[in-house]
XYZ file of N, CA and C in Angstrom:
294
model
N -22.494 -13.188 78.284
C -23.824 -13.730 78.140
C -24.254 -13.588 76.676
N -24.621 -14.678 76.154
C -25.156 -14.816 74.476
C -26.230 -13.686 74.405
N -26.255 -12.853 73.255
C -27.782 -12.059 73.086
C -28.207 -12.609 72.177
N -29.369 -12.895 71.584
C -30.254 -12.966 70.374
C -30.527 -12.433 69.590
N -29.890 -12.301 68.372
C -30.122 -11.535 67.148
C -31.189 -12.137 66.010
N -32.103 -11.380 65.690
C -33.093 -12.177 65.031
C -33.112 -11.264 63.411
N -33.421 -11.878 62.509
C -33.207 -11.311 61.063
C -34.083 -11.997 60.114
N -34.376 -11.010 58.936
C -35.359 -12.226 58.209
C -34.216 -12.425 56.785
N -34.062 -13.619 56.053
C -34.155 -13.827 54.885
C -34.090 -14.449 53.714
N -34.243 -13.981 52.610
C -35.378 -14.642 51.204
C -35.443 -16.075 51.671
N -36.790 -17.073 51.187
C -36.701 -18.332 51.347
C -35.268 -19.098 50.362
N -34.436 -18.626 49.681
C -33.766 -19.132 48.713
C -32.349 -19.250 49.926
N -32.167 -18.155 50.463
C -31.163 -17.935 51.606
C -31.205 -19.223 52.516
N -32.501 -19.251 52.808
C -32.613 -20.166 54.396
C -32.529 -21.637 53.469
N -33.245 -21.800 52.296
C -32.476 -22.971 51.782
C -31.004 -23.352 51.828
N -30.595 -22.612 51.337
C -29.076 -22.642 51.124
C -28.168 -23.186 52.645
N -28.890 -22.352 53.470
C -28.092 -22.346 54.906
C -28.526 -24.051 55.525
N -29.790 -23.980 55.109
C -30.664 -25.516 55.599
C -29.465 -26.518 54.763
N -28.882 -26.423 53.681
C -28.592 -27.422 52.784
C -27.071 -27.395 53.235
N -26.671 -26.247 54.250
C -25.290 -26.503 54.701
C -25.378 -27.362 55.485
N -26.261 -26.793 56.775
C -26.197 -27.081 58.238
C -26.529 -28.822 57.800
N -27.611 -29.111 56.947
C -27.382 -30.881 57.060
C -26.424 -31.440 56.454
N -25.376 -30.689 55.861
C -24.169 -31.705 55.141
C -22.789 -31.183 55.855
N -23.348 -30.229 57.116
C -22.122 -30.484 58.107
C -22.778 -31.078 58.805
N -23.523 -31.647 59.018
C -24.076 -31.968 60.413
C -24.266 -30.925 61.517
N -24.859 -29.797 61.316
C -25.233 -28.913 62.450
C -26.319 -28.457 62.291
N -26.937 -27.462 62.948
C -28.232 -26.994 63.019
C -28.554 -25.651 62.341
N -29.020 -25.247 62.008
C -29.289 -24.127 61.444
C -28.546 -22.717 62.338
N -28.638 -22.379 63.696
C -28.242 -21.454 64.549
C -27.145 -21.370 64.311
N -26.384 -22.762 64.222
C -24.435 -22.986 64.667
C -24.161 -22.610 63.313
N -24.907 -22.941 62.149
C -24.114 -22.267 60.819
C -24.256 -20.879 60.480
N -25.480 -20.527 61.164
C -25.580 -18.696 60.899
C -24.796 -18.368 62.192
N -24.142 -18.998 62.720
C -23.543 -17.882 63.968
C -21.522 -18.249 63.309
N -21.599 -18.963 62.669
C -20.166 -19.363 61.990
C -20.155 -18.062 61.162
N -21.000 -18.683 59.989
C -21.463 -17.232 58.943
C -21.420 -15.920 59.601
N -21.874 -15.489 60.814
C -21.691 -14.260 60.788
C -20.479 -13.718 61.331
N -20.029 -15.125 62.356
C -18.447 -14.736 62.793
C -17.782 -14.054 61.755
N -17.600 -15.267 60.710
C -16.226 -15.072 59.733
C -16.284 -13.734 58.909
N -18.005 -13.394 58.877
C -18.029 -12.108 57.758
C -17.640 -10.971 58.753
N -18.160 -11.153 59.977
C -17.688 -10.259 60.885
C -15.745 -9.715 60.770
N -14.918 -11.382 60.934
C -13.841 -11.090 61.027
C -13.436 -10.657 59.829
N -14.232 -10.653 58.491
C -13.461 -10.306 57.340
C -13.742 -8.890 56.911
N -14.499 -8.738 57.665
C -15.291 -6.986 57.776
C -14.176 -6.218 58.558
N -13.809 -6.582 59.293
C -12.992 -5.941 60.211
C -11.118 -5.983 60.195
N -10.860 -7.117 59.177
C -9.729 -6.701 58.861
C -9.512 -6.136 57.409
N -10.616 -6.180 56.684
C -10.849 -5.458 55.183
C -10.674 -3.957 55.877
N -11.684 -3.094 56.357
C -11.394 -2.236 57.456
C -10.612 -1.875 57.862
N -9.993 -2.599 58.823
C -8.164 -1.761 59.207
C -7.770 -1.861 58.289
N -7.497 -2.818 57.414
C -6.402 -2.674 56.242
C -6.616 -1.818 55.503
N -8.134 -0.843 55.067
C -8.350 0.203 54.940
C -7.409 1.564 55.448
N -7.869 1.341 56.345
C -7.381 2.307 57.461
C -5.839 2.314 57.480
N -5.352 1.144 57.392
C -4.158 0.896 57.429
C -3.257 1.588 56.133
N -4.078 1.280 54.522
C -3.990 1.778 53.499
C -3.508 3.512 53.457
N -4.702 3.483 54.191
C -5.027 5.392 54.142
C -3.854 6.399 55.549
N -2.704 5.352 55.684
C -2.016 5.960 57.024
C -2.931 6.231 58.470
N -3.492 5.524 59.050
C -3.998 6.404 59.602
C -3.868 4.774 61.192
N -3.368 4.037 60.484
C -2.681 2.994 61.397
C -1.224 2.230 61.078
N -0.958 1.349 61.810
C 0.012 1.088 62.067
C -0.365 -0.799 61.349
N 0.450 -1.616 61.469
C 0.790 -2.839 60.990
C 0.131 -3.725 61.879
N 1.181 -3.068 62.983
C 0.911 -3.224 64.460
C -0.257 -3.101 64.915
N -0.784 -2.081 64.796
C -2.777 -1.814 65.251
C -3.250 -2.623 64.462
N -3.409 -2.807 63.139
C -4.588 -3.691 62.623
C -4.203 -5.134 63.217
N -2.959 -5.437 63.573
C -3.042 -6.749 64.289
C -3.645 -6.860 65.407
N -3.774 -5.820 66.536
C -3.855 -5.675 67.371
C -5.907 -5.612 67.652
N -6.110 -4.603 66.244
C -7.649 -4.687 66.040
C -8.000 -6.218 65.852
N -7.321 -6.692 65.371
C -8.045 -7.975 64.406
C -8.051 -9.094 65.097
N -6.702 -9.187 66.373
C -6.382 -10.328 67.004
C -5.857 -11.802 65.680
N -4.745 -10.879 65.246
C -3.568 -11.763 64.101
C -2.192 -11.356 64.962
N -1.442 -11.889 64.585
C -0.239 -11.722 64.595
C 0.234 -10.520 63.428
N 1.195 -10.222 63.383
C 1.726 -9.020 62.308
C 1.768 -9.860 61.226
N 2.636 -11.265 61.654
C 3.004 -11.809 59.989
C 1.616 -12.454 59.644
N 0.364 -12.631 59.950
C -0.918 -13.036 59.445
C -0.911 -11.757 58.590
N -1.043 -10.534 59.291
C -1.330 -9.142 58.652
C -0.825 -9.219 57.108
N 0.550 -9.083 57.653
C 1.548 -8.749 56.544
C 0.803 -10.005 55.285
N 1.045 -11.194 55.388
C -0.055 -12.010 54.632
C -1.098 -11.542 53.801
N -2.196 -10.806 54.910
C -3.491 -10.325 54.139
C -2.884 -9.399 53.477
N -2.160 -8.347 54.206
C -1.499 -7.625 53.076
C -1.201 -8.126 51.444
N -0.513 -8.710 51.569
C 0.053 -9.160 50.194
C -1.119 -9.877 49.405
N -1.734 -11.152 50.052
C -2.817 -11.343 49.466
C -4.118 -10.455 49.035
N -3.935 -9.475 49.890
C -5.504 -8.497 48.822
C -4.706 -7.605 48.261
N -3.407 -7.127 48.040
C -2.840 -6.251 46.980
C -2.953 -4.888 47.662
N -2.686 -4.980 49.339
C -2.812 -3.266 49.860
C -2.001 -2.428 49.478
N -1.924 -1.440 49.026
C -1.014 -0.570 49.027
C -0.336 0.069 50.394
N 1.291 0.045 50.462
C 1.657 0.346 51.661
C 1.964 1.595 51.651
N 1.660 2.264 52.523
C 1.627 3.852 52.885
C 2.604 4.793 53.038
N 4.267 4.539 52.231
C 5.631 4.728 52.451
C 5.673 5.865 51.392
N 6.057 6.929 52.009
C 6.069 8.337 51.140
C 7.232 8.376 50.547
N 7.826 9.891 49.831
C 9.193 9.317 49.207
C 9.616 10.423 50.676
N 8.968 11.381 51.660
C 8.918 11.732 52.697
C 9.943 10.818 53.875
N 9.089 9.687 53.547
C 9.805 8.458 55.088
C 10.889 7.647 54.610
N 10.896 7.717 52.775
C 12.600 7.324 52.362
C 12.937 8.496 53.325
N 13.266 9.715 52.840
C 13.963 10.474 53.200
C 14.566 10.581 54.738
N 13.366 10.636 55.189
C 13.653 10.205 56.843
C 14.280 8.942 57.514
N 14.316 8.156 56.739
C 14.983 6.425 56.713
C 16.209 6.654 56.388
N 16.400 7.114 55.245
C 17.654 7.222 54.642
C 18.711 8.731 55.592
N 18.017 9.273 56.159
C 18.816 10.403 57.007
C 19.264 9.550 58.340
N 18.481 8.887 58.831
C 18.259 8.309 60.029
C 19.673 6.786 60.039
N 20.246 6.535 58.527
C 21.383 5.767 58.470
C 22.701 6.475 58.399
């Protein structure tokens, strides 16, 4: 069931959004509910990939948080420049493990 989120802001904002919604052809609601999707989804895989950064997940989980596939992941990975979380620890353990 939809809830209603209500928010105020600056008149310069609601211009801006007014000057989308008529040059997609939509209404004001359908472009702030796009807008908040996408910042939503980019909030949330900035986030795991955080998390992901700091060891404290898997490749696998932030796909799993985010609803991507791994190779989308692996993607954002490379495109925002994450650092991957490989000690000289898990060489060691890699390299024992052959």
């Amino acid at each position: 069931m939809p809830v209603t989120l209500t928010t105020r802001v600056d008149d310069e904002l609601a211009k801006l959004i007014d000057e989308i919604a008529a040059k997609e052809g939509m209404d004001r609601s359908t472009v702030m509910r796009r807008f908040l999707s996408k910042a939503v989804r980019d909030w949330l895989i900035e986030r795991s990939l955080k998390d992901y950064e700091d060891g404290k997940v898997t490749l696998w989980q932030v796909a799993e948080r985010c609803g991507l596939s791994l190779w989308e992941v692996v993607n954002e990975v490379k495109k925002r420049e994450i650092h991957v979380p490989y000690t000289l620890e898990d060489l060691k353990e890699d390299l024992e493990g052959l």
